Tab-separated table of C-alpha atoms in Angstrom:
chain	number	residue	atom	x	y	z
X	1	ALA	CA	-1.373	-13.499	-19.841
X	2	GLN	CA	-4.681	-11.631	-18.121
X	3	LYS	CA	-4.796	-8.596	-17.176
X	4	ILE	CA	-7.166	-6.231	-15.779
X	5	THR	CA	-6.432	-2.559	-14.938
X	6	GLN	CA	-8.445	-0.288	-12.762
X	7	THR	CA	-7.684	3.274	-13.380
X	8	GLN	CA	-9.291	5.272	-10.240
X	9	PRO	CA	-7.627	4.388	-6.713
X	10	GLY	CA	-10.191	6.597	-5.940
X	11	MET	CA	-13.530	7.960	-6.014
X	12	PHE	CA	-15.985	9.941	-3.901
X	13	VAL	CA	-20.211	9.859	-4.512
X	14	GLN	CA	-22.494	11.345	-2.533
X	15	GLU	CA	-25.500	9.001	-0.899
X	16	LYS	CA	-28.214	8.368	-2.946
X	17	GLU	CA	-26.715	9.306	-6.094
X	18	ALA	CA	-24.802	6.243	-8.767
X	19	VAL	CA	-21.486	6.140	-9.470
X	20	THR	CA	-19.290	4.137	-12.205
X	21	LEU	CA	-16.150	2.044	-11.255
X	22	ASP	CA	-14.407	1.376	-14.298
X	23	CYS	CA	-12.497	-1.998	-15.440
X	24	THR	CA	-10.198	-3.050	-18.678
X	25	TYR	CA	-9.228	-6.299	-19.192
X	26	ASP	CA	-6.751	-8.129	-21.519
X	27	THR	CA	-7.125	-11.484	-22.044
X	28	SER	CA	-6.386	-13.947	-25.500
X	29	ASP	CA	-9.067	-16.886	-23.762
X	30	PRO	CA	-12.174	-17.157	-26.048
X	31	SER	CA	-14.089	-17.810	-23.193
X	32	TYR	CA	-14.037	-15.858	-19.867
X	33	GLY	CA	-15.412	-14.632	-16.876
X	34	LEU	CA	-15.648	-10.723	-15.497
X	35	PHE	CA	-16.243	-10.611	-11.648
X	36	TRP	CA	-16.573	-7.803	-9.307
X	37	TYR	CA	-16.072	-8.299	-5.641
X	38	LYS	CA	-16.696	-5.871	-2.733
X	39	GLN	CA	-14.428	-5.778	0.269
X	40	PRO	CA	-15.505	-3.887	3.670
X	41	SER	CA	-12.845	-3.165	5.610
X	42	SER	CA	-13.555	-6.306	7.791
X	43	GLY	CA	-11.476	-7.871	4.861
X	44	GLU	CA	-13.719	-10.406	3.715
X	45	MET	CA	-14.761	-10.586	-0.128
X	46	ILE	CA	-18.243	-10.331	-1.070
X	47	PHE	CA	-18.982	-11.185	-4.481
X	48	LEU	CA	-21.233	-8.912	-6.492
X	49	ILE	CA	-21.828	-9.510	-9.900
X	50	TYR	CA	-20.738	-11.814	-13.241
X	51	GLN	CA	-20.697	-11.235	-16.641
X	52	GLY	CA	-19.828	-14.081	-19.122
X	53	SER	CA	-18.234	-12.925	-22.353
X	54	TYR	CA	-20.226	-14.919	-24.147
X	55	ASP	CA	-23.485	-12.978	-22.232
X	56	GLN	CA	-25.660	-10.716	-24.830
X	57	GLN	CA	-27.030	-8.863	-21.742
X	58	ASN	CA	-24.867	-6.588	-19.439
X	59	ALA	CA	-25.692	-8.308	-15.722
X	60	THR	CA	-27.918	-7.104	-13.083
X	61	GLU	CA	-27.832	-7.452	-9.809
X	62	GLY	CA	-30.538	-5.813	-7.323
X	63	ARG	CA	-28.395	-1.714	-7.162
X	64	TYR	CA	-25.247	-3.573	-8.983
X	65	SER	CA	-25.001	-3.676	-13.119
X	66	LEU	CA	-22.034	-4.493	-15.421
X	67	ASN	CA	-21.408	-2.092	-18.378
X	68	PHE	CA	-20.389	-4.861	-20.887
X	69	GLN	CA	-18.798	-3.240	-23.361
X	70	LYS	CA	-16.687	-6.417	-25.138
X	71	ALA	CA	-15.320	-5.031	-28.077
X	72	ARG	CA	-13.694	-1.965	-25.539
X	73	LYS	CA	-12.669	-5.210	-23.378
X	74	SER	CA	-14.510	-2.702	-20.466
X	75	ALA	CA	-16.653	-4.052	-17.779
X	76	ASN	CA	-17.838	-1.725	-15.378
X	77	LEU	CA	-19.865	-1.650	-12.569
X	78	VAL	CA	-22.313	0.353	-11.938
X	79	ILE	CA	-23.805	0.537	-8.519
X	80	SER	CA	-27.164	3.281	-8.326
X	81	ALA	CA	-28.686	5.128	-5.475
X	82	SER	CA	-25.294	4.631	-3.217
X	83	GLN	CA	-25.810	4.116	0.886
X	84	LEU	CA	-23.216	4.688	3.389
X	85	GLY	CA	-22.709	0.922	3.530
X	86	ASP	CA	-21.227	0.906	0.167
X	87	SER	CA	-18.103	2.522	0.895
X	88	ALA	CA	-15.234	-0.368	0.443
X	89	MET	CA	-13.261	-1.104	-1.552
X	90	TYR	CA	-13.759	-2.525	-4.917
X	91	PHE	CA	-11.701	-5.143	-6.879
X	92	CYS	CA	-12.399	-6.355	-10.816
X	93	ALA	CA	-11.312	-9.995	-11.324
X	94	MET	CA	-11.764	-12.335	-14.203
X	95	ARG	CA	-10.497	-16.126	-14.922
X	96	GLY	CA	-10.442	-17.603	-18.341
X	97	SER	CA	-11.274	-20.406	-19.848
X	98	THR	CA	-7.223	-22.140	-19.235
X	99	GLY	CA	-5.175	-22.829	-16.772
X	100	ALA	CA	-5.871	-23.413	-13.127
X	101	ASN	CA	-9.137	-20.889	-12.947
X	102	ASN	CA	-8.173	-18.980	-10.395
X	103	LEU	CA	-8.797	-15.384	-10.440
X	104	PHE	CA	-6.346	-12.169	-11.746
X	105	PHE	CA	-7.366	-9.184	-9.605
X	106	GLY	CA	-7.080	-5.482	-10.340
X	107	THR	CA	-5.602	-3.315	-7.814
X	108	GLY	CA	-8.738	-2.304	-6.732
X	109	THR	CA	-10.784	1.521	-6.366
X	110	ARG	CA	-12.007	2.571	-2.759
X	111	LEU	CA	-14.796	4.412	-3.112
X	112	THR	CA	-16.675	6.641	0.045
X	113	VAL	CA	-20.163	7.429	0.031
X	114	ILE	CA	-20.881	10.896	2.276
X	115	PRO	CA	-23.992	11.688	3.587
K	1	ASP	CA	-24.259	-22.880	7.091
K	2	GLY	CA	-21.354	-23.783	4.495
K	3	GLY	CA	-18.687	-22.083	4.007
K	4	ILE	CA	-14.966	-21.183	4.718
K	5	THR	CA	-13.266	-21.123	7.932
K	6	GLN	CA	-9.751	-19.492	7.770
K	7	SER	CA	-7.910	-19.269	11.403
K	8	PRO	CA	-6.616	-17.392	13.068
K	9	LYS	CA	-7.616	-13.881	12.454
K	10	TYR	CA	-4.548	-11.959	13.318
K	11	LEU	CA	-0.627	-14.322	13.957
K	12	PHE	CA	2.641	-12.940	14.235
K	13	ARG	CA	5.887	-14.395	13.188
K	14	LYS	CA	9.458	-13.546	14.758
K	15	GLU	CA	12.872	-13.553	12.777
K	16	GLY	CA	13.105	-17.846	11.334
K	17	GLN	CA	9.919	-19.137	12.407
K	18	ASN	CA	7.668	-21.100	10.166
K	19	VAL	CA	4.202	-20.543	10.414
K	20	THR	CA	1.449	-22.184	8.991
K	21	LEU	CA	-2.490	-20.609	7.934
K	22	SER	CA	-5.797	-22.781	8.483
K	23	CYS	CA	-8.087	-22.640	6.084
K	24	GLU	CA	-11.362	-25.236	6.373
K	25	GLN	CA	-14.536	-25.639	3.780
K	26	ASN	CA	-17.659	-27.317	4.410
K	27	LEU	CA	-18.724	-26.174	0.806
K	28	ASN	CA	-17.334	-29.777	-0.696
K	29	HIS	CA	-15.285	-27.591	-3.509
K	30	ASP	CA	-12.860	-28.956	-5.628
K	31	ALA	CA	-10.041	-26.169	-5.587
K	32	MET	CA	-9.250	-24.718	-2.973
K	33	TYR	CA	-6.466	-21.429	-3.209
K	34	TRP	CA	-4.475	-19.115	-1.343
K	35	TYR	CA	-3.998	-15.057	-2.270
K	36	ARG	CA	-1.636	-12.866	-0.892
K	37	GLN	CA	-3.500	-8.951	-0.864
K	38	ASP	CA	-0.723	-6.364	0.588
K	39	PRO	CA	-1.542	-2.505	1.772
K	40	GLY	CA	-3.112	-1.150	-2.563
K	41	GLN	CA	-2.925	-3.524	-4.207
K	42	GLY	CA	-5.061	-6.573	-5.462
K	43	LEU	CA	-4.689	-10.018	-4.551
K	44	ARG	CA	-2.206	-12.583	-5.632
K	45	LEU	CA	-1.841	-16.419	-6.660
K	46	ILE	CA	0.652	-17.735	-4.093
K	47	TYR	CA	-0.681	-21.756	-4.351
K	48	TYR	CA	-3.950	-23.524	-5.494
K	49	SER	CA	-5.232	-26.951	-5.998
K	50	GLN	CA	-7.649	-28.260	-7.592
K	51	ILE	CA	-8.113	-32.193	-6.088
K	52	VAL	CA	-6.482	-33.446	-2.999
K	53	ASN	CA	-2.952	-34.827	-2.969
K	54	ASP	CA	-2.810	-32.208	-5.887
K	55	PHE	CA	-1.557	-29.107	-5.705
K	56	GLN	CA	0.508	-26.298	-8.410
K	57	LYS	CA	2.266	-23.123	-7.844
K	58	GLY	CA	1.043	-19.844	-8.327
K	59	ASP	CA	2.493	-16.377	-9.263
K	60	ILE	CA	4.167	-15.891	-5.583
K	61	ALA	CA	5.112	-19.203	-4.231
K	62	GLU	CA	8.743	-18.997	-3.246
K	63	GLY	CA	8.795	-19.163	0.437
K	64	TYR	CA	5.409	-20.421	0.979
K	65	SER	CA	4.685	-23.962	0.854
K	66	VAL	CA	0.683	-25.704	0.873
K	67	SER	CA	-1.242	-29.837	1.709
K	68	ARG	CA	-4.164	-30.723	0.396
K	69	GLU	CA	-4.625	-34.194	2.226
K	70	LYS	CA	-8.303	-34.039	2.975
K	71	LYS	CA	-10.959	-32.085	0.817
K	72	GLU	CA	-12.052	-29.273	3.506
K	73	SER	CA	-8.775	-28.476	4.253
K	74	PHE	CA	-5.709	-26.626	2.585
K	75	PRO	CA	-3.435	-25.354	5.206
K	76	LEU	CA	0.021	-22.681	4.456
K	77	THR	CA	2.864	-22.860	5.960
K	78	VAL	CA	5.070	-19.424	5.773
K	79	THR	CA	8.232	-20.534	6.206
K	80	SER	CA	11.345	-18.459	6.778
K	81	ALA	CA	12.449	-17.819	3.319
K	82	GLN	CA	9.747	-15.776	2.452
K	83	LYS	CA	11.440	-12.038	3.834
K	84	ASN	CA	8.480	-10.148	3.755
K	85	PRO	CA	5.653	-12.049	5.282
K	86	THR	CA	3.451	-9.489	6.488
K	87	ALA	CA	-0.029	-9.495	4.557
K	88	PHE	CA	-3.405	-10.166	4.454
K	89	TYR	CA	-3.518	-13.988	3.085
K	90	LEU	CA	-7.310	-14.742	1.823
K	91	CYS	CA	-8.360	-18.056	0.406
K	92	ALA	CA	-10.865	-19.325	-1.624
K	93	SER	CA	-12.594	-22.312	-2.738
K	94	THR	CA	-14.446	-22.918	-5.801
K	95	PRO	CA	-16.753	-26.357	-6.760
K	96	PRO	CA	-15.983	-28.180	-9.472
K	97	PRO	CA	-14.517	-26.598	-13.026
K	98	GLY	CA	-16.443	-26.601	-16.085
K	99	GLU	CA	-18.268	-22.977	-15.794
K	100	VAL	CA	-16.260	-19.577	-16.154
K	101	GLY	CA	-19.207	-18.163	-14.065
K	102	GLN	CA	-18.583	-19.781	-10.670
K	103	PRO	CA	-17.747	-17.238	-8.260
K	104	GLN	CA	-14.542	-17.770	-5.968
K	105	HIS	CA	-15.777	-17.567	-2.296
K	106	PHE	CA	-13.457	-16.711	0.430
K	107	GLY	CA	-12.316	-16.886	3.957
K	108	ASP	CA	-11.872	-13.706	6.605
K	109	GLY	CA	-9.107	-13.812	6.035
K	110	THR	CA	-5.523	-14.063	8.285
K	111	ARG	CA	-3.647	-10.727	8.833
K	112	LEU	CA	0.359	-11.547	9.193
K	113	SER	CA	2.772	-9.163	11.201
K	114	ILE	CA	6.589	-9.395	11.841
K	115	LEU	CA	7.168	-9.210	14.934
């Protein structure tokens, strides 16, 4: 069974500072993918970044980077130079290599950027 | 622009009434998914379809039904058997399976409430 754990219900960060959102996972699939999505108050899910289980390097997309530690089963999202528009819910999700290819989501972290 | 369209944005259901949520995509994706999101929670899978005329139950399918008569459309019916339907419903799609790295694309969601 797949499981995603996000232990930070809420986080605060000062504008222009960096912040790390934690995510740990559990799976028995040999190959899997890890995703981060942003959900603003309007509700849509915005894809941010992807990390494959066999990727040698940590993924980066602009101000977003993923700190992937496979042995620890963690996939933390790092947002650099926070902006007010980064205030939102952030979800970590995982897809295995078998089954329906659906995503398993964590409970999310609400990030608030303080001016 | 390609994308996923969910309608309506807000929906109200009376006791004992069935309601149908629309999901249309013009991304030419084979797989489509329905998720439910409750306040403060992650997304949970209701139903998914990997091909036309075929669909499978997800983790919380009781009280819901779907159809997949066209590749572009995957409507979700919330039946009167669903005793707690108040939630935010999100539809998603992915290209043909083969790569775990393909992100799911989401619609903007439908917020369902009980009158």
